[in-house]
Amino acid sequence: MSKYDVNNNSVESLLSWIKTGEIAIPEIQRPFVWDATKVRDLIDSLDKGYPVGYIILWRSSNTKLKDGSKSYGKKILIDGQQRITALTAALLAQEVVDTDYRKKRIKISFNPKEERFEVNNPAISKDKEWIADISEVNKCENMWEFQNNYITENNIGPEYASQITNNISNLVSVKNRLIGVIELHHNLDIETVTEIFIRINSKGVVLSNADFAMSKIAVDEKHGGNFLRKAIDYFCHFIKSPADFENIKNNDKNFSDSSYFDVIKWSANENLDIYQPEYKDLIRVAFTYKFNRGKISDLVSLLSGRNFETKEYTEDVVEDSFKKFGEGVLDCVNKTNFQRFMMIIKSIGIIDSSLIRSQNVLNFGYILYLKLREMKVEPATIEKYVKKWTLYTILTSRYSSSPESMFDYDIKRIDENFRGYIENEMNNNLTDTFWEKVLVDKLETSVTSSPFFNLMVMSQIYFDHRGLFSKDIKIRQLIEHRGDIHHIFPKNYLKKNGINNRNQYNQIANYVYTQSEINTKIKDSAPNVYFSKAKAQCENGDLVFGGIIDKYDFLNNLKENSIPKCIYDMTHEHYEEFLHERRKLLADQIKTMFYKV
């Protein structure tokens, strides 16, 4: 059975459908990213009769109204938005929003004598040979008079008049050019629509389920989806680019006057550089938390009105789903909720975005926070379980593959009995074997982006540990000010002694944070040499590395950095032994942190 229809529609028809709302542009690719020259080239191609590719539409499912009648869904533009926006800008004089969130006009000019298009500029505007703005031609009621005026003003002789007239007529005929339209059938499920898009998109750009969800939200003005979409989009944008706040406020007055804007505007004045959700993340968090489901395709179905029990599409489900999802979004962007979650995350050592490489760890952590809050759980208990679960998911790489399925699995069970489920999961998986063997083995890596390297650092931040040989400077401060990562067995020292494989000398168990001046002094010394010198300064007071002069404080500093006691006698010959011993110490430190939070 065919899953789509293919037709050719005129530019004029497409633009008419946009104006009447039959085609809904979801605005998921904000702002308009095309350069003005690409708009020019598109118009030039249409003028010459060249193909400009297909656009793809997906008609929303029809829903049953309360009186039994059918409400026919809009056609959602899911591919070709930039081309359609370019056409409305050039031919209908509609403003676009640029990358700085400023509204602007893109004027395309046409020279009938040379039959050439250009982006408008001041020189072209003053040159009477140019039609400065082709959108004016579409508004012209008397084309014969327009053509004659151009011929007269430019002193066109009779031998060239017919060619000029023909060129202007071709420009007018751009609106009659045909564009291929692929319309996906309304009864296709979201997985099929996604698969079709991936297969026919020549650039291989994957449109995710979250993109479809955003499209569905954005085009539903009846249920406030257009404002809800902007609340999601702008909140995520403010967190990353607060400088655009005034542009958005001034250029989108309808939204800035809304209650949604009042709820999200706080985010433009905060330093939120650790958890910066994309709109896809915010959709996932709001949906999973509020609906106890992890698959975003279910959100699209619900917003389309699907009743999962009766298999029907009804307006009641649409209304309830938009209301419920909107409440979830407002809870996500709420200042108090967001800031309290960030405080919890920072309290387990995640003080910098570099320390958390899995966005889904934070996404589900926030879901858990919101869910427990909705369940009226005591704040101290919420804090405890959000900390534990966040660390647990990092330790086990829980959301590194098939995150949707895992989100769906976890949230359903957490909703039933969060204490029992979380405790059982941790007890069943974080066994003695995990701590003493599995985690030690996972620390055998040279990848500094590894979550296990980050756990090493997080545990030191959590315990307020100091950098190696530092009297007062903490790991937290070294992270904040980009301190040096030092090879305990210096890289050049190892290379000089035959250990040349970077995967060997760059083992994360060979890393430690130090002040840059300490790192410089150590240089390429053998560990038995420089550690002995550092120890000796506690006896003679002659400062060489850092400011520690008390021997008990010095031993404590070694313990803070998980340095084996036998380091004073170690040379390159003991390197593998050192790595093994330090991995065990690091694993034990991470374990201690986990059970203390």
PDB file of N, CA and C in Angstrom, residues 30 97 100-102 234 237-238 241 244-253 255-256 261:
ATOM      1  N   ARG A  30      14.373  27.378  13.544  1.00  0.00           N
ATOM      2  CA  ARG A  30      14.584  28.797  13.769  1.00  0.00           C
ATOM      3  C   ARG A  30      16.033  29.051  14.145  1.00  0.00           C
ATOM      4  N   VAL A  97      13.493  35.968  10.557  1.00  0.00           N
ATOM      5  CA  VAL A  97      14.269  36.195  11.776  1.00  0.00           C
ATOM      6  C   VAL A  97      15.669  35.666  11.533  1.00  0.00           C
ATOM      7  N   ASP A 100      20.604  36.415  14.770  1.00  0.00           N
ATOM      8  CA  ASP A 100      20.624  37.236  15.986  1.00  0.00           C
ATOM      9  C   ASP A 100      19.215  37.508  16.504  1.00  0.00           C
ATOM     10  N   TYR A 101      18.249  36.789  15.948  1.00  0.00           N
ATOM     11  CA  TYR A 101      16.847  36.925  16.321  1.00  0.00           C
ATOM     12  C   TYR A 101      16.318  38.342  16.061  1.00  0.00           C
ATOM     13  N   ARG A 102      16.804  38.943  14.992  1.00  0.00           N
ATOM     14  CA  ARG A 102      16.262  40.221  14.540  1.00  0.00           C
ATOM     15  C   ARG A 102      15.432  39.976  13.287  1.00  0.00           C
ATOM     16  N   TYR A 234      12.705  29.275  23.168  1.00  0.00           N
ATOM     17  CA  TYR A 234      13.367  30.459  23.719  1.00  0.00           C
ATOM     18  C   TYR A 234      14.061  30.162  25.046  1.00  0.00           C
ATOM     19  N   HIS A 237      17.214  28.618  24.262  1.00  0.00           N
ATOM     20  CA  HIS A 237      18.104  29.584  23.615  1.00  0.00           C
ATOM     21  C   HIS A 237      18.672  30.580  24.633  1.00  0.00           C
ATOM     22  N   PHE A 238      17.832  31.053  25.548  1.00  0.00           N
ATOM     23  CA  PHE A 238      18.297  32.013  26.558  1.00  0.00           C
ATOM     24  C   PHE A 238      19.426  31.437  27.406  1.00  0.00           C
ATOM     25  N   SER A 241      22.444  31.559  24.950  1.00  0.00           N
ATOM     26  CA  SER A 241      22.755  32.869  24.348  1.00  0.00           C
ATOM     27  C   SER A 241      21.906  33.964  24.975  1.00  0.00           C
ATOM     28  N   ASP A 244      20.805  37.394  23.333  1.00  0.00           N
ATOM     29  CA  ASP A 244      19.720  37.551  22.358  1.00  0.00           C
ATOM     30  C   ASP A 244      18.384  37.878  23.013  1.00  0.00           C
ATOM     31  N   PHE A 245      18.381  37.998  24.332  1.00  0.00           N
ATOM     32  CA  PHE A 245      17.123  38.225  25.059  1.00  0.00           C
ATOM     33  C   PHE A 245      16.367  39.450  24.547  1.00  0.00           C
ATOM     34  N   GLU A 246      17.050  40.595  24.462  1.00  0.00           N
ATOM     35  CA  GLU A 246      16.378  41.834  24.058  1.00  0.00           C
ATOM     36  C   GLU A 246      15.872  41.755  22.627  1.00  0.00           C
ATOM     37  N   ASN A 247      16.648  41.126  21.742  1.00  0.00           N
ATOM     38  CA  ASN A 247      16.195  40.988  20.353  1.00  0.00           C
ATOM     39  C   ASN A 247      14.900  40.200  20.271  1.00  0.00           C
ATOM     40  N   ILE A 248      14.860  39.087  21.004  1.00  0.00           N
ATOM     41  CA  ILE A 248      13.659  38.251  20.984  1.00  0.00           C
ATOM     42  C   ILE A 248      12.491  38.987  21.635  1.00  0.00           C
ATOM     43  N   LYS A 249      12.759  39.652  22.741  1.00  0.00           N
ATOM     44  CA  LYS A 249      11.709  40.394  23.432  1.00  0.00           C
ATOM     45  C   LYS A 249      11.102  41.464  22.537  1.00  0.00           C
ATOM     46  N   ASN A 250      11.951  42.187  21.814  1.00  0.00           N
ATOM     47  CA  ASN A 250      11.469  43.295  20.976  1.00  0.00           C
ATOM     48  C   ASN A 250      10.878  42.828  19.657  1.00  0.00           C
ATOM     49  N   ASN A 251      11.367  41.711  19.134  1.00  0.00           N
ATOM     50  CA  ASN A 251      10.921  41.270  17.814  1.00  0.00           C
ATOM     51  C   ASN A 251       9.767  40.290  17.848  1.00  0.00           C
ATOM     52  N   ASP A 252       9.440  39.780  19.018  1.00  0.00           N
ATOM     53  CA  ASP A 252       8.306  38.856  19.133  1.00  0.00           C
ATOM     54  C   ASP A 252       7.393  39.365  20.253  1.00  0.00           C
ATOM     55  N   LYS A 253       6.753  40.492  19.978  1.00  0.00           N
ATOM     56  CA  LYS A 253       5.950  41.158  21.011  1.00  0.00           C
ATOM     57  C   LYS A 253       4.786  40.293  21.482  1.00  0.00           C
ATOM     58  N   PHE A 255       4.653  37.130  21.884  1.00  0.00           N
ATOM     59  CA  PHE A 255       5.108  36.178  22.888  1.00  0.00           C
ATOM     60  C   PHE A 255       5.616  36.882  24.140  1.00  0.00           C
ATOM     61  N   SER A 256       6.349  37.981  23.968  1.00  0.00           N
ATOM     62  CA  SER A 256       6.912  38.662  25.142  1.00  0.00           C
ATOM     63  C   SER A 256       5.832  39.279  26.025  1.00  0.00           C
ATOM     64  N   PHE A 261       6.293  34.044  28.596  1.00  0.00           N
ATOM     65  CA  PHE A 261       7.533  34.818  28.614  1.00  0.00           C
ATOM     66  C   PHE A 261       7.929  35.173  30.043  1.00  0.00           C
TER      67      PHE A 261
END
